[in-house]
mmCIF file with all atom_site columns, C-alpha atoms in Angstrom:
data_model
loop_
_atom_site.group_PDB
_atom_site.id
_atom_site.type_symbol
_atom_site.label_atom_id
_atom_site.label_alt_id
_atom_site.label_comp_id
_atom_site.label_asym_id
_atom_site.label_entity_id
_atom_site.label_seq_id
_atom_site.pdbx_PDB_ins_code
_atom_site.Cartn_x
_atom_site.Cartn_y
_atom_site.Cartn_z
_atom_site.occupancy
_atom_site.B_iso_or_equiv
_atom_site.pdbx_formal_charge
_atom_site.auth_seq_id
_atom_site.auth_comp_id
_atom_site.auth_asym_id
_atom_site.auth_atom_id
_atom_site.pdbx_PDB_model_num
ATOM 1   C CA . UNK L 1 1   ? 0.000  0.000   0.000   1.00 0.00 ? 1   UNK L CA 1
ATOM 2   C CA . UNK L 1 2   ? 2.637  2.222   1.129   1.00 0.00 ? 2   UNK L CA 1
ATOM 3   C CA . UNK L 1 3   ? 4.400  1.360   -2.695  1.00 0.00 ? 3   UNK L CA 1
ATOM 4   C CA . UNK L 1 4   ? 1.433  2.231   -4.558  1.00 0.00 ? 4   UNK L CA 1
ATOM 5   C CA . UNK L 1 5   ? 1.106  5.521   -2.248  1.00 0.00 ? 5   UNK L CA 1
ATOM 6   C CA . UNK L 1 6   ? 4.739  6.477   -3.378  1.00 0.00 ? 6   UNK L CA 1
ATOM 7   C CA . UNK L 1 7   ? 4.240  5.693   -7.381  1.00 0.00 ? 7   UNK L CA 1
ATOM 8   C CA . UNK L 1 8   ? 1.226  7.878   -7.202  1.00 0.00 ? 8   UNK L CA 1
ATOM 9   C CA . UNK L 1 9   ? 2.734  10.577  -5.976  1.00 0.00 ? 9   UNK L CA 1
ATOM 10  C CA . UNK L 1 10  ? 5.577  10.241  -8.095  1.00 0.00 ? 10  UNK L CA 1
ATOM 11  C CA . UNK L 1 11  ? 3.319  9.866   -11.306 1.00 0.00 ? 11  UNK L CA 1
ATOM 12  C CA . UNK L 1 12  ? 1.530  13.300  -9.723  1.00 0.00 ? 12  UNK L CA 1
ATOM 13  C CA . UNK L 1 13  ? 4.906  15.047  -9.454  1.00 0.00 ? 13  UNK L CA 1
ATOM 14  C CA . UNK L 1 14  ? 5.838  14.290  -12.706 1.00 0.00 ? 14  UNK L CA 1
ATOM 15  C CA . UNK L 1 15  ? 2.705  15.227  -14.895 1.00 0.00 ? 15  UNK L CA 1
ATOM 16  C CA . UNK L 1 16  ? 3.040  18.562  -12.466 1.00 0.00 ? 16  UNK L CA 1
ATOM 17  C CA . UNK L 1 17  ? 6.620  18.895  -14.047 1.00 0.00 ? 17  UNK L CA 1
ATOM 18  C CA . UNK L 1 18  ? 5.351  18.612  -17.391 1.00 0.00 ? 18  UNK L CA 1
ATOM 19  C CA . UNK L 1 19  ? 3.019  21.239  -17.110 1.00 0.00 ? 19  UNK L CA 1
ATOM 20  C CA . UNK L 1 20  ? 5.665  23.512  -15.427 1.00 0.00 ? 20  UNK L CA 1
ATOM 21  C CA . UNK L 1 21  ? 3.644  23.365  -11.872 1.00 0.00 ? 21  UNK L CA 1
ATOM 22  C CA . UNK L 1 22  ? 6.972  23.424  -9.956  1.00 0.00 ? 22  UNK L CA 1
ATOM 23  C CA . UNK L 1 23  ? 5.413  24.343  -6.272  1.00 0.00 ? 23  UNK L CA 1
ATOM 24  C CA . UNK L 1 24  ? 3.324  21.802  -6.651  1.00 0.00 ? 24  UNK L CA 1
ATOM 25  C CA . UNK L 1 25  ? 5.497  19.214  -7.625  1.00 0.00 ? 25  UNK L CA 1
ATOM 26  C CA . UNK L 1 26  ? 7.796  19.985  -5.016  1.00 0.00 ? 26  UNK L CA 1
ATOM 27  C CA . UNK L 1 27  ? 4.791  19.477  -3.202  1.00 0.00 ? 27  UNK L CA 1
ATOM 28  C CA . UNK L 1 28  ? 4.349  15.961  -4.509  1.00 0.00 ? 28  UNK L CA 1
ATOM 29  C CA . UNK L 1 29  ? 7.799  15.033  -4.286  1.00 0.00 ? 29  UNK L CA 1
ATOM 30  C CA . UNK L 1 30  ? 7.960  16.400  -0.218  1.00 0.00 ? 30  UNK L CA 1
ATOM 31  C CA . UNK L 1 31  ? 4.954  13.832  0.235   1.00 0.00 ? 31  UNK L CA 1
ATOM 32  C CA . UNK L 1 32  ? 6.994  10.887  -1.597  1.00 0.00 ? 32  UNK L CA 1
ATOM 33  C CA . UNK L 1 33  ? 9.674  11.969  0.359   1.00 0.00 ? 33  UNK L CA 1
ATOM 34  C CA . UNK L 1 34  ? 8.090  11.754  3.614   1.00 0.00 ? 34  UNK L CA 1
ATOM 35  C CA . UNK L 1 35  ? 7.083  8.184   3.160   1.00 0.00 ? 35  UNK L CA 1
ATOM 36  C CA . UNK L 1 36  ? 10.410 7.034   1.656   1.00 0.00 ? 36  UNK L CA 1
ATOM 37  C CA . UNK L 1 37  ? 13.088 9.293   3.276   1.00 0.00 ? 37  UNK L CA 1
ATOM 38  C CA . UNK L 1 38  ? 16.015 6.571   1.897   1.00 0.00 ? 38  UNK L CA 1
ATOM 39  C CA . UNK L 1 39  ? 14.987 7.293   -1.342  1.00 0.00 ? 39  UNK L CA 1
ATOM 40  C CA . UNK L 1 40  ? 18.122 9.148   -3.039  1.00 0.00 ? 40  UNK L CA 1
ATOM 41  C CA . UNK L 1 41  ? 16.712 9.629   -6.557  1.00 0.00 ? 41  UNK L CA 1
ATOM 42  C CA . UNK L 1 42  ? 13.638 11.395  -4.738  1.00 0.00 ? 42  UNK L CA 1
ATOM 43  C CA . UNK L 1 43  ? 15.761 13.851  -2.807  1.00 0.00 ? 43  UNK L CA 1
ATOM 44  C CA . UNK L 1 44  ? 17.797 14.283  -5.562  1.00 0.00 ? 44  UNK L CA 1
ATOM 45  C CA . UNK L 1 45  ? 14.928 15.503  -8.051  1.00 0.00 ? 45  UNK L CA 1
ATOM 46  C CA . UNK L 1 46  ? 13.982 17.861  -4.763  1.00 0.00 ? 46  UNK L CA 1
ATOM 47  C CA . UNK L 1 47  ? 16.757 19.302  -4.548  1.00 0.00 ? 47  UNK L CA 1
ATOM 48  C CA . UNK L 1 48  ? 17.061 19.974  -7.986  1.00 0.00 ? 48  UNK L CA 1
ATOM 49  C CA . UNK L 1 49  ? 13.358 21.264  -7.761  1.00 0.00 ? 49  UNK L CA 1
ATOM 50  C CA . UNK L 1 50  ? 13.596 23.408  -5.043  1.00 0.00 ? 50  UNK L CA 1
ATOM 51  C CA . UNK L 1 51  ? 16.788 25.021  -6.952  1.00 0.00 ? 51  UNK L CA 1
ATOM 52  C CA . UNK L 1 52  ? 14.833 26.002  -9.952  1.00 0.00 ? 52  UNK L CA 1
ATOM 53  C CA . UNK L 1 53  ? 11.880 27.825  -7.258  1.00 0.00 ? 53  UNK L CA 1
ATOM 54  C CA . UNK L 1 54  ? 14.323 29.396  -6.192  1.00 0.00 ? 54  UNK L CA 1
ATOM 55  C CA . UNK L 1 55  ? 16.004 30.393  -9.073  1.00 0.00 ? 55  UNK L CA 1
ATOM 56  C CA . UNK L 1 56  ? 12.561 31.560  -10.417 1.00 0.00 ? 56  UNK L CA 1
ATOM 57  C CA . UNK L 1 57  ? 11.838 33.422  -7.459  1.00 0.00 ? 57  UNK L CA 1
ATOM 58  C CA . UNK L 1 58  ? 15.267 35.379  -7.779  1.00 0.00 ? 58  UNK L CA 1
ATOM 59  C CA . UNK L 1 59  ? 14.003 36.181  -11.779 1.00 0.00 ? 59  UNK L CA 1
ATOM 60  C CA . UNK L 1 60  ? 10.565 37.254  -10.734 1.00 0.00 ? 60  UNK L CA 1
ATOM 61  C CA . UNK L 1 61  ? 12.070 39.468  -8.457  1.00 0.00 ? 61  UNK L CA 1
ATOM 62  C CA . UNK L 1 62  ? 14.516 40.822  -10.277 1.00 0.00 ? 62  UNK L CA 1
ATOM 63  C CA . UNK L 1 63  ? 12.036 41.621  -13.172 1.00 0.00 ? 63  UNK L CA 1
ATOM 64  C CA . UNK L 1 64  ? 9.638  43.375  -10.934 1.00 0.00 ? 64  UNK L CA 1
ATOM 65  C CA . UNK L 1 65  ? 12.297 45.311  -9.184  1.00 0.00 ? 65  UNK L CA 1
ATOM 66  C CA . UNK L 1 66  ? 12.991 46.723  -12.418 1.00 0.00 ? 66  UNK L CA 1
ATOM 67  C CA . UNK L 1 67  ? 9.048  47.251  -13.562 1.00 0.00 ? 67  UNK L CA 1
ATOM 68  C CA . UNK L 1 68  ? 8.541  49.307  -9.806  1.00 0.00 ? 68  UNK L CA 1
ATOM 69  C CA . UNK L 1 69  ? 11.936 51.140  -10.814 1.00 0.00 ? 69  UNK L CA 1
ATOM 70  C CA . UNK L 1 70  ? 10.689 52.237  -14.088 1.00 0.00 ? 70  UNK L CA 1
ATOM 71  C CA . UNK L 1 71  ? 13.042 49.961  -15.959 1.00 0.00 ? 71  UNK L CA 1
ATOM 72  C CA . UNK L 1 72  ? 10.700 48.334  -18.353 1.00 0.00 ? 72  UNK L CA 1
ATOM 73  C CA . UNK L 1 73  ? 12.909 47.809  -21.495 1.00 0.00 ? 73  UNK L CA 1
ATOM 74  C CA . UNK L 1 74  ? 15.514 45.994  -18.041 1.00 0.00 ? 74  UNK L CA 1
ATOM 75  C CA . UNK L 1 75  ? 12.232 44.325  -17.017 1.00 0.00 ? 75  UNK L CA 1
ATOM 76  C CA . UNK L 1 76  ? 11.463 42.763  -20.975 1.00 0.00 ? 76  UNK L CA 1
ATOM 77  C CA . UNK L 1 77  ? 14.912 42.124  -21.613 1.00 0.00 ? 77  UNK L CA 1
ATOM 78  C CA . UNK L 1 78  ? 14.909 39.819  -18.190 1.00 0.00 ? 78  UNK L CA 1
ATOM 79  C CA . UNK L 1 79  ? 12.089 38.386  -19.636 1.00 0.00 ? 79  UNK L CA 1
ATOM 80  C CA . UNK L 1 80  ? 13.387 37.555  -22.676 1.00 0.00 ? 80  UNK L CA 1
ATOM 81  C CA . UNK L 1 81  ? 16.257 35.976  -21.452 1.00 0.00 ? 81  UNK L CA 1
ATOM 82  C CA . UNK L 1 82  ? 13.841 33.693  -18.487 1.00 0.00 ? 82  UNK L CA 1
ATOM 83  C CA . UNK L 1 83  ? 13.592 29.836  -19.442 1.00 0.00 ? 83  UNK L CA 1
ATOM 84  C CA . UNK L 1 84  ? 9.941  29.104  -20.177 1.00 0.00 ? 84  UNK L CA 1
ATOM 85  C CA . UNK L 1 85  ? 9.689  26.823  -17.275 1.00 0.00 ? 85  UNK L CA 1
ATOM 86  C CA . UNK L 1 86  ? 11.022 29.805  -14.705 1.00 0.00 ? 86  UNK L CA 1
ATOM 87  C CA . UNK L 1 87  ? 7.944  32.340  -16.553 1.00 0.00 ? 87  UNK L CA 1
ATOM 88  C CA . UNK L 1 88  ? 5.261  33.479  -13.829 1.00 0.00 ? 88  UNK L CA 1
ATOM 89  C CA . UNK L 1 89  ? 2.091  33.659  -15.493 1.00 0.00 ? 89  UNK L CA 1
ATOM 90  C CA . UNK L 1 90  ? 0.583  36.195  -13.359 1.00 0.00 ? 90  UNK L CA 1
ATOM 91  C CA . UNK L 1 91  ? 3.925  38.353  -14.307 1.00 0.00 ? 91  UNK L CA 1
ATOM 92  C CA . UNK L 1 92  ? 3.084  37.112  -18.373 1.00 0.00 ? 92  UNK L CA 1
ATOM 93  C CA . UNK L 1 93  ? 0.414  39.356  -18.505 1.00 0.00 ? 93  UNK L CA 1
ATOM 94  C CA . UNK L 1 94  ? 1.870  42.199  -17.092 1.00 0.00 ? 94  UNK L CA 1
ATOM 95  C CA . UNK L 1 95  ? 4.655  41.852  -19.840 1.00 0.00 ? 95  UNK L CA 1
ATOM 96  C CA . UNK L 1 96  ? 2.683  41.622  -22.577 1.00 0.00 ? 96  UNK L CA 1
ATOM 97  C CA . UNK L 1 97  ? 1.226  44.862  -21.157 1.00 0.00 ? 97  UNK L CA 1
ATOM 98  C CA . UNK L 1 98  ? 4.533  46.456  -20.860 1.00 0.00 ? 98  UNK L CA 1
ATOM 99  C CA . UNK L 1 99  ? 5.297  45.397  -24.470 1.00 0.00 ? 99  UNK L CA 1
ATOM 100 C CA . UNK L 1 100 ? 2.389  46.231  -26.477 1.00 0.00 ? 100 UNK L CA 1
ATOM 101 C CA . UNK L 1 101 ? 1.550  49.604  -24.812 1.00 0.00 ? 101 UNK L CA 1
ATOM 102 C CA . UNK L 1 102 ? 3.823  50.817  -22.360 1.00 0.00 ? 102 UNK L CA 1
ATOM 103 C CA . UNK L 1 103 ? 7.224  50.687  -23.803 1.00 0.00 ? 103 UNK L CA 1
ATOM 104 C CA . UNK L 1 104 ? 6.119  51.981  -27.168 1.00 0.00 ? 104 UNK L CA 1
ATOM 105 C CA . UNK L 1 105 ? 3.921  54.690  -25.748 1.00 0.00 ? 105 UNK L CA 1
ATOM 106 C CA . UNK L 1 106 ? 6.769  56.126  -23.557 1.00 0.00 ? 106 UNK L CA 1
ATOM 107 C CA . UNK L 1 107 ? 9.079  55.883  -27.419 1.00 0.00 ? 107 UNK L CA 1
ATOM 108 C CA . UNK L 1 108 ? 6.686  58.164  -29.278 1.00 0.00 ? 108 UNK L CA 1
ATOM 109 C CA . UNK L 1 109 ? 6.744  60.438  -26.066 1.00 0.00 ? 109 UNK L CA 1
ATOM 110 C CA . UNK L 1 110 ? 10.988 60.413  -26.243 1.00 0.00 ? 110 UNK L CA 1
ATOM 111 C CA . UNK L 1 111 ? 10.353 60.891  -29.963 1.00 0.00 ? 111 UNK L CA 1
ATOM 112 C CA . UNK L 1 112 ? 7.649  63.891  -28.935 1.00 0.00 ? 112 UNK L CA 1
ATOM 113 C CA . UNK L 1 113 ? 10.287 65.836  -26.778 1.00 0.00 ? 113 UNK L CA 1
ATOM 114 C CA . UNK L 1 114 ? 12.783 65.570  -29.155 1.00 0.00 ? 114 UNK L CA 1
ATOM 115 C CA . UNK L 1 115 ? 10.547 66.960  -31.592 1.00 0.00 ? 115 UNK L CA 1
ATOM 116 C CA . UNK L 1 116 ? 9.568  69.516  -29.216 1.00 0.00 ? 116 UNK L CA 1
ATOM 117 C CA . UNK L 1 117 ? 13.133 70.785  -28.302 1.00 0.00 ? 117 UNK L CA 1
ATOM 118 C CA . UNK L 1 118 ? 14.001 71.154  -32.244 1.00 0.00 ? 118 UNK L CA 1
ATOM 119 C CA . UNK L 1 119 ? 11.091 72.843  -31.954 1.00 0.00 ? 119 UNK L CA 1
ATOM 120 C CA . UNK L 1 120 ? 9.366  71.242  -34.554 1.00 0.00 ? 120 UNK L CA 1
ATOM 121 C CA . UNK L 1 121 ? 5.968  71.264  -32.004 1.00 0.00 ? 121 UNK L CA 1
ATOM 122 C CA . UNK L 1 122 ? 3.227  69.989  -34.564 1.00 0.00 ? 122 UNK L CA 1
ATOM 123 C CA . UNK L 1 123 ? 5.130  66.657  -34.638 1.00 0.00 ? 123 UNK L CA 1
ATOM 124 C CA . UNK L 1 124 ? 5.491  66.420  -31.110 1.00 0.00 ? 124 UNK L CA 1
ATOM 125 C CA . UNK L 1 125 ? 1.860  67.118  -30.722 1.00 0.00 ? 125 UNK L CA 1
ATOM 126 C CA . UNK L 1 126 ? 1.137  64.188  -32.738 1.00 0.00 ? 126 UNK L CA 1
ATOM 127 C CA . UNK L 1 127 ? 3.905  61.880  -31.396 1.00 0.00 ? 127 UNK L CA 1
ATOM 128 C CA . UNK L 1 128 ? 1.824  62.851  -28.211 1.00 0.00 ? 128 UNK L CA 1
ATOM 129 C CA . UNK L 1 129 ? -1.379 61.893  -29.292 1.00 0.00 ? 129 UNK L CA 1
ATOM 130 C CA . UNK L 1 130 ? 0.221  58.365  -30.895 1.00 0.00 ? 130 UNK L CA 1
ATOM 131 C CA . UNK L 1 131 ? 1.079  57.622  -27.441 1.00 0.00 ? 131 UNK L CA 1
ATOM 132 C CA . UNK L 1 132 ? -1.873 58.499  -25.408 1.00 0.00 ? 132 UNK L CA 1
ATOM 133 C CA . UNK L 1 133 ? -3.989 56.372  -28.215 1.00 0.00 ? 133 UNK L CA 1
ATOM 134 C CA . UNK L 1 134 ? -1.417 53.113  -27.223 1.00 0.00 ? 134 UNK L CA 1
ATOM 135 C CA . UNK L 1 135 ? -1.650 54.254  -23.256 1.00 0.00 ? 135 UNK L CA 1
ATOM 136 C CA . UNK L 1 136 ? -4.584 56.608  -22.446 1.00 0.00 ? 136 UNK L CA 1
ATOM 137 C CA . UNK L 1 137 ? -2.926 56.665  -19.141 1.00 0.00 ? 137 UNK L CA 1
ATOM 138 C CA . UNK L 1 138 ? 0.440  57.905  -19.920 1.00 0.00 ? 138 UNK L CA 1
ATOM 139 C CA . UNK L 1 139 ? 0.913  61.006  -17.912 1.00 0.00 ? 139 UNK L CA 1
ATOM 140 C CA . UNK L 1 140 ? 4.114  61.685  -19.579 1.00 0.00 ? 140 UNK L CA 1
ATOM 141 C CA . UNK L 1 141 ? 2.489  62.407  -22.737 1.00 0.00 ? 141 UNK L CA 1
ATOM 142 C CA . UNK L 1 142 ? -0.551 64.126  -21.710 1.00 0.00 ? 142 UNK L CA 1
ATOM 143 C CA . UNK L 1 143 ? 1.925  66.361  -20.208 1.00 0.00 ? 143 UNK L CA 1
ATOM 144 C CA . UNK L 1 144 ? 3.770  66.550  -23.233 1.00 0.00 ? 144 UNK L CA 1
ATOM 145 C CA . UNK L 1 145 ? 0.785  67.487  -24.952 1.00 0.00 ? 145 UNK L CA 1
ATOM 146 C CA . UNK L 1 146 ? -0.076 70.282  -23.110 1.00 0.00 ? 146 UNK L CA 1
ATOM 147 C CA . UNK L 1 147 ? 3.185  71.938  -23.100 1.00 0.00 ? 147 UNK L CA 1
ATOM 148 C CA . UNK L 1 148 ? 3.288  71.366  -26.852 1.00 0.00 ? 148 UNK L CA 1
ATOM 149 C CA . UNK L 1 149 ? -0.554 72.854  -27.384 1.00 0.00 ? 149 UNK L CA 1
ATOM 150 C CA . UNK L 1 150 ? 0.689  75.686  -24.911 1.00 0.00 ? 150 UNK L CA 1
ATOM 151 C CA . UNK L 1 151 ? 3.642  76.560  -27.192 1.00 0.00 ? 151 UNK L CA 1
ATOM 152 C CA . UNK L 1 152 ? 1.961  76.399  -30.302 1.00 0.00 ? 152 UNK L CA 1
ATOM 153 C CA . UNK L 1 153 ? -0.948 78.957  -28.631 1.00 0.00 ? 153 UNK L CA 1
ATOM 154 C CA . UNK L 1 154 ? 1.849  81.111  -26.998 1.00 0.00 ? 154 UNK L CA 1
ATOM 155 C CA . UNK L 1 155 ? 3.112  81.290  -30.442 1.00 0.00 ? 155 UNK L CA 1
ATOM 156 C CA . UNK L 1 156 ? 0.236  82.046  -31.931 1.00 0.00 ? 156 UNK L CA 1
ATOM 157 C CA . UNK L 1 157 ? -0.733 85.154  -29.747 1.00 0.00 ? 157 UNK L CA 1
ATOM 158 C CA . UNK L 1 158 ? 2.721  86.865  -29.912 1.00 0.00 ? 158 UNK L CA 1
ATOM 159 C CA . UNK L 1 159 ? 2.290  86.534  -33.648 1.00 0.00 ? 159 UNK L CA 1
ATOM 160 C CA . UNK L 1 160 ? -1.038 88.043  -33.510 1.00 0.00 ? 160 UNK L CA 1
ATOM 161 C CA . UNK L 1 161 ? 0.038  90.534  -31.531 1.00 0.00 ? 161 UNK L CA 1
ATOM 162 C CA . UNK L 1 162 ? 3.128  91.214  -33.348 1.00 0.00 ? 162 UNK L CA 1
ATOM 163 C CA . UNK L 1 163 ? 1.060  91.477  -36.409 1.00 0.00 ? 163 UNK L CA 1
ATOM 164 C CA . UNK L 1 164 ? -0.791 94.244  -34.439 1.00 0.00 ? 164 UNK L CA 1
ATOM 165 C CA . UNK L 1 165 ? 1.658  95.848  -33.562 1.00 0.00 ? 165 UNK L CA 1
ATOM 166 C CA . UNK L 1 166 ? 3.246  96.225  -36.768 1.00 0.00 ? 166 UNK L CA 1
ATOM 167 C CA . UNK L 1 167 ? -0.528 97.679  -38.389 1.00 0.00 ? 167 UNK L CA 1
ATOM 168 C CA . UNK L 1 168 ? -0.495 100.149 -35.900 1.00 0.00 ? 168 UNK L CA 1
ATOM 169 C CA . UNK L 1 169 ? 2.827  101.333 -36.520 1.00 0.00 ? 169 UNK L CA 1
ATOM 170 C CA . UNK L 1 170 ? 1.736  101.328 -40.076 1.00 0.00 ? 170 UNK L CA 1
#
């Protein structure tokens, strides 16, 4: 009974492996353990397991250190370089997010200011607008915006009033 106990949890463990469920084969293989603790090959494949969590843990962590630091092109290139099997899913999401919408947003908002200090400000008005239609919740370009739209209407009333100006001298 106690053999058949052991080979299920084994069997368990493993499909969990093959799915990439490492807590809860380490789970499985903690149970096995318990009821064979001479079993070498068994602590071996723990230990081994409990390496990789940990190893995932450090990458996780490392990758969201560098998403709450602002580092998202850091956080995607961690990413990139993960193992499949060391991937959180919940963190998946988050850098899909970061790569469809956040990291090109905040380019056409670099691209923006440089437009805006070559003073070229219709193009950074509409490198602006590109990014706030990717990210409607980039604050960096809806403040890029408005200093661009101020600008352009600052310009536009010393004109005005230079024109003025110049009829009444006239």
């Amino acid at each position: 009974e106690i053999r058949k106990e052991l080979q299920v949890r084994l069997k368990t463990a493993e499909d969990y492996l093959q799915r990439g469920m490492l807590v809860e084969a380490s789970r499985e293989f903690r149970m096995a353990l318990s009821i064979d603790p001479e079993n070498e090959p068994i602590r071996e494949q723990l230990k081994e397991l409990e390496r990789r969590l940990a190893t995932k843990r450090s990458v996780v962590n490392d990758i969201r250190t560098a998403i709450a630091s602002l580092q998202f092109e850091n956080a995607l290139q961690l990413w990139d370089r993960t193992p499949q099997d060391l991937r959180d899913e919940a963190l998946a999401r988050q850098i899909e997010h970061l790569r469809t919408v956040v990291v090109p947003s905040l380019k056409l908002c670099e691209k923006g200011e440089q437009y805006e200090e070559q003073g070229r400000l219709e193009e950074a008005q509409a490198s602006f607008q590109d990014a706030l239609q990717l990210d409607g919740n980039c604050e960096r370009a809806r403040q890029g915006l408005a200093d661009a739209d101020r600008k352009i209407h600052r310009i536009e009333v010393m004109l005005k009033e230079g024109y003025e100006h110049s009829l009444k001298q006239d």
